[in-house]
Tab-separated table of C-alpha atoms in Angstrom:
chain	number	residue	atom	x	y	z
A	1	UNK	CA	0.000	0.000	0.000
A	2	UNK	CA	1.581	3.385	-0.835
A	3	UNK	CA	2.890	5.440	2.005
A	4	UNK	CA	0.553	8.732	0.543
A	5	UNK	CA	-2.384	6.448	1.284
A	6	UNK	CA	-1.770	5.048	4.697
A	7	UNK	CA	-0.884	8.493	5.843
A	8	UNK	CA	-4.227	9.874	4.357
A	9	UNK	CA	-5.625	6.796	6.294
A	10	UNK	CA	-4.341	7.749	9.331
A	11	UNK	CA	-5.221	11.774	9.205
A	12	UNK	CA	-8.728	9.964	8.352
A	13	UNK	CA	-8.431	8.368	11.383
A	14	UNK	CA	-7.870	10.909	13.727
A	15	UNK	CA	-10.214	13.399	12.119
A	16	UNK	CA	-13.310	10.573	12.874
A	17	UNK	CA	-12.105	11.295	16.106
A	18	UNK	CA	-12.342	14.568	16.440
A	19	UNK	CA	-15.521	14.136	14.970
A	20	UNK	CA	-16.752	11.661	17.207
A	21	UNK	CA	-15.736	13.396	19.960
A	22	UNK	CA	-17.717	16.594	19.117
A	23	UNK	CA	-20.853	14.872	18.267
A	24	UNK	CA	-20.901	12.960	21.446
A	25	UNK	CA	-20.991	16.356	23.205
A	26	UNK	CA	-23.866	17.502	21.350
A	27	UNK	CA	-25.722	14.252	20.957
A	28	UNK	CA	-25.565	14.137	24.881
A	29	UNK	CA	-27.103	17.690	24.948
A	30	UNK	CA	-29.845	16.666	22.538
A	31	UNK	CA	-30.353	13.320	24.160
A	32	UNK	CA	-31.117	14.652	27.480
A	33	UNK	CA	-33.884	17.152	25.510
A	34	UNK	CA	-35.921	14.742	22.997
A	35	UNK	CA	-35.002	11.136	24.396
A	36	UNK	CA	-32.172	8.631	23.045
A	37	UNK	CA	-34.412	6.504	20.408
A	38	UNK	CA	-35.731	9.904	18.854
A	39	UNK	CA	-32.325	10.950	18.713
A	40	UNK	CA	-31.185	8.146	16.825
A	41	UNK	CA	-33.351	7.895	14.407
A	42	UNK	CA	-33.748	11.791	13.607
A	43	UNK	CA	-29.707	12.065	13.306
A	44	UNK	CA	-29.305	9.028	10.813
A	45	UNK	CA	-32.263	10.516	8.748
A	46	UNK	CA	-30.460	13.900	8.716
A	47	UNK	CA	-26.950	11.514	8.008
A	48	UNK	CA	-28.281	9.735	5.386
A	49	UNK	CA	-29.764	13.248	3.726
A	50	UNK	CA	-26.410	14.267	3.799
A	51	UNK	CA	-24.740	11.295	2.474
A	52	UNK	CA	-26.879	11.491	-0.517
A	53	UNK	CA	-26.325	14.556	-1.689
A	54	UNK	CA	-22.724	14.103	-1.338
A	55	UNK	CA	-22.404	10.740	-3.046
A	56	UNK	CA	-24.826	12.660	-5.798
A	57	UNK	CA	-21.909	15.037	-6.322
A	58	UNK	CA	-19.081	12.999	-5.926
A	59	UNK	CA	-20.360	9.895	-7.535
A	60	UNK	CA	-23.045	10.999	-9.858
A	61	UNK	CA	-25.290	8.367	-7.748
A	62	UNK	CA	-27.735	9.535	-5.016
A	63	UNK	CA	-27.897	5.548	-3.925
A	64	UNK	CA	-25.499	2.963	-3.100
A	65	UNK	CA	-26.948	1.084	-6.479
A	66	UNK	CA	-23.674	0.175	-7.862
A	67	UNK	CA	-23.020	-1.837	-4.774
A	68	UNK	CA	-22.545	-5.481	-4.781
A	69	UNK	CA	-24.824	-8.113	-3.537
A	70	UNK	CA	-22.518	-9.022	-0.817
A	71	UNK	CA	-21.764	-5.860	0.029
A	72	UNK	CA	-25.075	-4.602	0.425
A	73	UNK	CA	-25.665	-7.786	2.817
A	74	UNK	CA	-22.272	-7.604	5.291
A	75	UNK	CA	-23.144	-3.390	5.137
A	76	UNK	CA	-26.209	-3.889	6.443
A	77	UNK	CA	-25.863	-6.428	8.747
A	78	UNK	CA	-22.709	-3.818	10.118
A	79	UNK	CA	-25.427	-1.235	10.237
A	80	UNK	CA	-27.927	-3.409	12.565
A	81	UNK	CA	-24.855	-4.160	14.870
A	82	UNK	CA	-23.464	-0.899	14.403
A	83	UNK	CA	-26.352	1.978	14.610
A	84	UNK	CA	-29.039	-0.575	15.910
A	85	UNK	CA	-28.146	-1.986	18.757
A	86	UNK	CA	-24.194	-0.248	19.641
A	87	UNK	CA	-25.500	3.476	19.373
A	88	UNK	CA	-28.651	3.219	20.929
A	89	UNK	CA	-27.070	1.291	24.041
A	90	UNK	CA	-24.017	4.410	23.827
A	91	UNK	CA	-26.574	7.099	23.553
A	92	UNK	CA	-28.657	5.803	26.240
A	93	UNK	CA	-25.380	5.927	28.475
A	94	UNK	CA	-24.349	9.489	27.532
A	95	UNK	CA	-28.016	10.282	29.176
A	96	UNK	CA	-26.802	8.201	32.423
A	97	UNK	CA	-23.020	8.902	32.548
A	98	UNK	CA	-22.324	11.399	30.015
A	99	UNK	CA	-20.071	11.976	27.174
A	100	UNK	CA	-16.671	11.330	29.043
A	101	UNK	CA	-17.324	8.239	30.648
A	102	UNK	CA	-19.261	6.900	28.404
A	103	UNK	CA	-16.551	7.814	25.679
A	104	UNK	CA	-14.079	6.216	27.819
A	105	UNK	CA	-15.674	3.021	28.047
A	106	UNK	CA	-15.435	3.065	24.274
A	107	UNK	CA	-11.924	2.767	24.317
A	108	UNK	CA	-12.659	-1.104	24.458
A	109	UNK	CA	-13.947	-1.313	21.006
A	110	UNK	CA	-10.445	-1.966	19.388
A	111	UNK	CA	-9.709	-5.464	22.301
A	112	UNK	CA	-13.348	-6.267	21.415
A	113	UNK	CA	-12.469	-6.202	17.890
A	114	UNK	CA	-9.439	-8.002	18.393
A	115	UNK	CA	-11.339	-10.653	20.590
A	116	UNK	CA	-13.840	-10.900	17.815
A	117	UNK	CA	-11.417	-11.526	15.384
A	118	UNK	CA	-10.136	-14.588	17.087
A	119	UNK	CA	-13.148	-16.027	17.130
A	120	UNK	CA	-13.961	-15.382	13.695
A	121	UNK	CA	-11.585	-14.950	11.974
A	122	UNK	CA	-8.885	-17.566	14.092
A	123	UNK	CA	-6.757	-14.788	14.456
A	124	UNK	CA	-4.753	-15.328	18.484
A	125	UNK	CA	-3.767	-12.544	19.969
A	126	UNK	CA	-0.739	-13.617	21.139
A	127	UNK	CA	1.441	-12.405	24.810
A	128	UNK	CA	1.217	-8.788	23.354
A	129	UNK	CA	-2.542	-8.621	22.787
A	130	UNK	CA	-3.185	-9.846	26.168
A	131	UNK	CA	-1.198	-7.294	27.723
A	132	UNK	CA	-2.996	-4.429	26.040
A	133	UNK	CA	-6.303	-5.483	26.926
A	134	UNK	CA	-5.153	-5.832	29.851
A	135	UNK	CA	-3.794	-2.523	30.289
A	136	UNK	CA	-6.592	-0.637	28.563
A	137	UNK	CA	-8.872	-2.429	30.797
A	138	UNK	CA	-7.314	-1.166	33.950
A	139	UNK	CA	-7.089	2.335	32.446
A	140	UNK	CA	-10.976	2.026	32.362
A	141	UNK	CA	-11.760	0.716	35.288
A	142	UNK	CA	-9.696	3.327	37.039
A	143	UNK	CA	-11.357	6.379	35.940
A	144	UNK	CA	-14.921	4.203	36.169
A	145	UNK	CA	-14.331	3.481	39.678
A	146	UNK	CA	-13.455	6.654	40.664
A	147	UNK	CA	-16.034	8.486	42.955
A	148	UNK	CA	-16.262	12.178	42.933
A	149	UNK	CA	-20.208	13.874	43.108
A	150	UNK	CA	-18.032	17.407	42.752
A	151	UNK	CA	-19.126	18.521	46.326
A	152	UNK	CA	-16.202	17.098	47.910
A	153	UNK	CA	-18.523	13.703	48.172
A	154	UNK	CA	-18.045	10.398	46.477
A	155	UNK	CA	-20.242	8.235	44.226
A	156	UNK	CA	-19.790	5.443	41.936
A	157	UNK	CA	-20.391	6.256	38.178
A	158	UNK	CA	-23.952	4.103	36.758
A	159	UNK	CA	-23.544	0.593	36.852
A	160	UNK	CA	-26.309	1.064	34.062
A	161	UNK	CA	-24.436	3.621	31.971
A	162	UNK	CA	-21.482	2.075	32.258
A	163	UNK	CA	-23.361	-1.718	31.149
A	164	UNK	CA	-24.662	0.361	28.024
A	165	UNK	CA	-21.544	1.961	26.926
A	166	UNK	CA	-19.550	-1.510	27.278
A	167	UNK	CA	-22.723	-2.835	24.620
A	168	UNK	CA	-22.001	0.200	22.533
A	169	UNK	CA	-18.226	-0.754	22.387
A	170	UNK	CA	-19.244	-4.268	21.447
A	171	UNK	CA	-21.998	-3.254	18.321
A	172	UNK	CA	-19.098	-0.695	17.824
A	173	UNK	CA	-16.349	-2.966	17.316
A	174	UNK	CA	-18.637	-5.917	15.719
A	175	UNK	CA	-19.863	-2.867	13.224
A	176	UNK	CA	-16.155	-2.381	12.307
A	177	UNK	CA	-15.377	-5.788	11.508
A	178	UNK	CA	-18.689	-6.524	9.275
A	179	UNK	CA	-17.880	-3.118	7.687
A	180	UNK	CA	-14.647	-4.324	7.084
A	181	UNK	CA	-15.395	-7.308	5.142
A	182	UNK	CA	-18.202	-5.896	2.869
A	183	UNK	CA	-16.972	-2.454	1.966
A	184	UNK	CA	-13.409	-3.824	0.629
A	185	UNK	CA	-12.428	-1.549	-2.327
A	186	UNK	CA	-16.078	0.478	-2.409
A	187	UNK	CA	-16.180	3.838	-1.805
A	188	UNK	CA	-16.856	4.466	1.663
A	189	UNK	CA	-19.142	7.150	2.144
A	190	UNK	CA	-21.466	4.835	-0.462
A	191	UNK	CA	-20.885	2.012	2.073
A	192	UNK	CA	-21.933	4.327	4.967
A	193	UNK	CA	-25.315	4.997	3.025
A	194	UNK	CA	-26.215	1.479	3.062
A	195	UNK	CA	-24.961	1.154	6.739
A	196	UNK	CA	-27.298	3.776	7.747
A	197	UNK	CA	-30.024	2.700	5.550
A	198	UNK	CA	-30.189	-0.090	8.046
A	199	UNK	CA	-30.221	2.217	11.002
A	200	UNK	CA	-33.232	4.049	9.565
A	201	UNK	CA	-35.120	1.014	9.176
A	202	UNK	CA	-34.127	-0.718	12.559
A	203	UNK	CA	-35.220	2.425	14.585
A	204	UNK	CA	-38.122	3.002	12.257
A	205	UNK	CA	-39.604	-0.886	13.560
A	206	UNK	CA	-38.412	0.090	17.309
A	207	UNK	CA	-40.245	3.161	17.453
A	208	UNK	CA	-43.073	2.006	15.826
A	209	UNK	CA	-43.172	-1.245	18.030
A	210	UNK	CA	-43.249	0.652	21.239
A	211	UNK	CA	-45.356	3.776	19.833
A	212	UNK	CA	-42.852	6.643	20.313
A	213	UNK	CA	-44.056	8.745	16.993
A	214	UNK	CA	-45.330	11.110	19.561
A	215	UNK	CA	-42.364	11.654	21.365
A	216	UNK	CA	-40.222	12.067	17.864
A	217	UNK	CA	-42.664	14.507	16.405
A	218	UNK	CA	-42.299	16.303	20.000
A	219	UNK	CA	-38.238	16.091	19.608
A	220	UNK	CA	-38.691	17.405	15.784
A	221	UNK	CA	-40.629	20.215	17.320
A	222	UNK	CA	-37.975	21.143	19.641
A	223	UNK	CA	-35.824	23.982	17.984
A	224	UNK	CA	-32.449	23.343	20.732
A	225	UNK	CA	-32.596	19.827	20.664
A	226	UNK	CA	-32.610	20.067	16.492
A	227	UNK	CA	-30.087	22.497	16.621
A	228	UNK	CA	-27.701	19.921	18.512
A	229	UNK	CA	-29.017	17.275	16.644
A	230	UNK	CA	-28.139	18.496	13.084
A	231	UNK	CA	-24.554	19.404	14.398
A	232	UNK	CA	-23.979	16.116	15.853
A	233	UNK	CA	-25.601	14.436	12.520
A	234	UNK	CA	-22.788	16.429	10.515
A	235	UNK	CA	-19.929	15.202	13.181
A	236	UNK	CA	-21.184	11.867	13.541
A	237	UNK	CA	-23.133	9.913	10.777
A	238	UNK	CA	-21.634	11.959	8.397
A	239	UNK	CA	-18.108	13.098	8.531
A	240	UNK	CA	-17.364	10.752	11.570
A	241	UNK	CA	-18.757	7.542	9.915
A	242	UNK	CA	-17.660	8.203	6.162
A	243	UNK	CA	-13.850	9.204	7.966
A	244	UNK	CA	-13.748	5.898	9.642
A	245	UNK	CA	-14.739	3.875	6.707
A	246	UNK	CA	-12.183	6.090	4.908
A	247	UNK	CA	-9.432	5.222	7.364
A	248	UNK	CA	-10.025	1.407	7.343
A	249	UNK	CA	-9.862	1.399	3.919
A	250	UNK	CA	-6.782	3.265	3.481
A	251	UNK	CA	-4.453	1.671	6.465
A	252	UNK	CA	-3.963	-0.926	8.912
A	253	UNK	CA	-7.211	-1.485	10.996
A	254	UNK	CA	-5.832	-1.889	14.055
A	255	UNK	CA	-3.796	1.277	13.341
A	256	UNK	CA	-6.968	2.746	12.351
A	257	UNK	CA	-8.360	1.775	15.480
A	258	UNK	CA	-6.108	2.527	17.396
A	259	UNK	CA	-5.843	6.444	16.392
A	260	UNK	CA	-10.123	6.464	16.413
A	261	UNK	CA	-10.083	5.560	20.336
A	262	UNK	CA	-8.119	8.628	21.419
A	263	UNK	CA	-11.748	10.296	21.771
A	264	UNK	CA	-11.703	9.881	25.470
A	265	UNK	CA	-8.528	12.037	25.413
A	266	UNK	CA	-9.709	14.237	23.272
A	267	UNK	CA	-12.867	14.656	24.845
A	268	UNK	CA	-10.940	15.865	28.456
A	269	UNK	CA	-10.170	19.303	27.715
A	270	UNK	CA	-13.659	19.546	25.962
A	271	UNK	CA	-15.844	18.960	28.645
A	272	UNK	CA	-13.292	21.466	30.901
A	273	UNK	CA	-13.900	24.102	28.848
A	274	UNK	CA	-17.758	23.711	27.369
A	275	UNK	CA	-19.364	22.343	30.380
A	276	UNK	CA	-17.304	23.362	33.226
A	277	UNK	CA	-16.945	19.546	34.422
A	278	UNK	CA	-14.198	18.918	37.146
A	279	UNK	CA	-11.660	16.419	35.932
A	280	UNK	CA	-9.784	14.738	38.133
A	281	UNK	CA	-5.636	13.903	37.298
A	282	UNK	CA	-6.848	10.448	37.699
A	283	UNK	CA	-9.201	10.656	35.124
A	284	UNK	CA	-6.842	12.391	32.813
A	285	UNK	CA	-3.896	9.583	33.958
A	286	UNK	CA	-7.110	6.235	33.525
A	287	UNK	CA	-8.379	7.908	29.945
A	288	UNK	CA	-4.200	8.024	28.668
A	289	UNK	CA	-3.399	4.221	30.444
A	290	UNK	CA	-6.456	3.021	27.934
A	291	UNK	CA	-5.185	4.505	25.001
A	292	UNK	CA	-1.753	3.192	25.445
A	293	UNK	CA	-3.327	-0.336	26.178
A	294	UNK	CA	-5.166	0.361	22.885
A	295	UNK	CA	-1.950	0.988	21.156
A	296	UNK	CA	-0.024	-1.531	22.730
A	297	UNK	CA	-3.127	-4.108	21.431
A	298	UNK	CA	-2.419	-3.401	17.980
A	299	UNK	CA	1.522	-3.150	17.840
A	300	UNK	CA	1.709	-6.480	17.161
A	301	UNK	CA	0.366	-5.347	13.222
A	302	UNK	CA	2.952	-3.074	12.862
C-alpha cells in the first residue's frame, strides 16, 4: 500500500475522532432534551440526507446502487450491529453517565475487535494482545471506579451507563469488523449509506413497536434539541462515519483503530472548557493508560 495512502488513512483516522468526539458532546445535549431513540433515528435521517447529496456530487449516484450483492448484505448487517443496537445502548449511556465516561468506556472497542477476530476470523492474539487489553482495561476501570459527586462527596459512576456503553463498544467494534469485510475496495461514504439505511429502518420498527411517533414529532418540534441534533448528525453519521470507513480502507485497521479511540482524550479538555466539568488527574492519567493499552493491542500489526 503506498505510504501517501496510509498516511491519508491515518489523518482519516484521527479526524473521525475529532468528529466523534464533538458529536458525542452535542448528541448528549440533545439526548437529554428529545429522548435517546428519537435521537437516533432523527440524526441518521439527517446523516443519510447528507450522504446522498454528497455521493450525488461525488459519484453521480444519489444511492449505493452500484453496490454489490454481498456488500449490500455484510453493510447492512454492520449497520444493525453498528447503529441498531451499539449506538442506541451508547446514547442511552451518555443520558446516564455522560459523554466522558461513556466515551471512555469506548476505548474497548479496538480489544473487542481483536477478541472478535479470534473467534472469527482464528486470528490469536498472542502475549502482546493480552497485555494491552489488559492494560486498557485497567485504564478504564480506574477512571470508572473513581467516585467524585463534585461537592467534595463520592459516588460510583452508573452501573447502568457504564453496562450500556460496554454494549455500545461491542456493536461498535462488531460494526467495524462486518464493515470491514463488505466495503473492501467500495467507496466508503457509499458504504456508509447502506450502513445507515439499516439504522433508519431498525429504529423506524423500534419506534413504531413501542409507539414513540409522539415523542419524535415532540423532539422534531424542539428547535435546541434540532439544533444539537443536526450538528452532531454532521460530526457523527456523516463526517465521523464516512472518515472511519475512509481510514479502514486506506491503512492498517488496528492502526486505524487505534488512532479512532483517542476520543476519550480528546474529549478531556472539551468537557473542561464547554461544560465546566471537574476532571480529576486520575481521570486524565485512567483515559491516557487506555489509550496506550489500545496501542499496545495493535503493535503487534505493525
Amino acid at each position: 500500500m503506498p505510504v501517501a495512502s496510509i498516511a491519508s488513512g491515518e489523518i482519516a483516522a484521527l479526524g473521525a475522532a475529532t468528529c466523534w468526539t464533538a458529536s458525542s458532546l452535542a448528541f448528549t445535549a440533545a439526548g437529554r432534551r428529545i429522548g435517546a431513540l428519537s435521537l437516533n433515528l432523527i440524526r441518521l435521517a439527517l446523516g443519510f440526507a447528507l450522504l446522498t447529496a454528497l455521493c450525488w456530487i461525488r459519484r453521480g449516484l444519489p444511492l449505493p446502487t452500484d453496490a454489490a450483492p454481498s456488500a449490500w448484505g455484510w453493510l447492512l448487517l454492520s449497520g444493525v450491529v453498528g447503529f441498531v443496537f451499539g449506538d442506541l445502548c451508547l446514547f442511552k449511556a451518555f443520558i446516564l453517565v455522560g459523554a466522558r465516561v461513556s466515551m471512555l468506556v469506548m476505548a474497548l472497542a479496538p480489544p473487542i475487535a481483536a477478541v472478535l477476530a479470534w473467534l472469527w476470523l482464528d486470528e490469536g492474539l498472542g502475549a502482546v494482545g493480552v497485555a494491552g487489553m489488559a492494560l486498557t482495561l485497567g485504564g478504564i476501570a480506574w477512571v470508572v471506579l473513581e467516585r467524585n459527586d463534585g461537592e467534595g462527596g463520592r459516588r460510583r459512576a452508573d452501573p447502568s451507563g457504564v453496562a450500556l456503553a460496554f454494549c455500545g463498544a461491542v456493536g461498535q467494534a462488531a460494526g467495524l469488523v462486518l464493515s470491514k469485510l463488505g466495503m473492501k475496495d467500495y467507496d466508503p461514504f457509499a458504504a456508509s449509506q447502506i450502513r445507515v439505511i439499516a439504522g433508519v429502518a431498525g429504529f423506524v420498527i423500534i419506534i413504531s413497536a413501542v409507539k414513540w411517533w409522539g415523542r419524535v414529532l415532540d423532539g422534531l418540534r424542539d428547535r435546541t434539541g434540532m439544533r444539537l441534533s443536526v450538528a452532531g448528525a454532521v460530526l457523527g453519521p456523516f463526517l465521523g462515519v464516512g472518515f472511519s470507513l475512509v481510514a479502514i480502507q486506506r491503512t492498517q485497521t488496528g492502526v486505524a483503530a487505534t488512532l479512532m479511540s483517542t476520543s476519550p482524550v480528546l474529549i478531556i479538555p472539551a468537557v473542561i472548557l464547554i461544560h465546566r466539568e471537574a476532571v480529576s488527574r486520575r481521570a486524565i492519567l485512567g483515559a491516557l493508560v487506555a489509550v496506550a493499552g489500545v496501542a499496545v493491542l495493535w503493535m503487534r500489526h505493525s
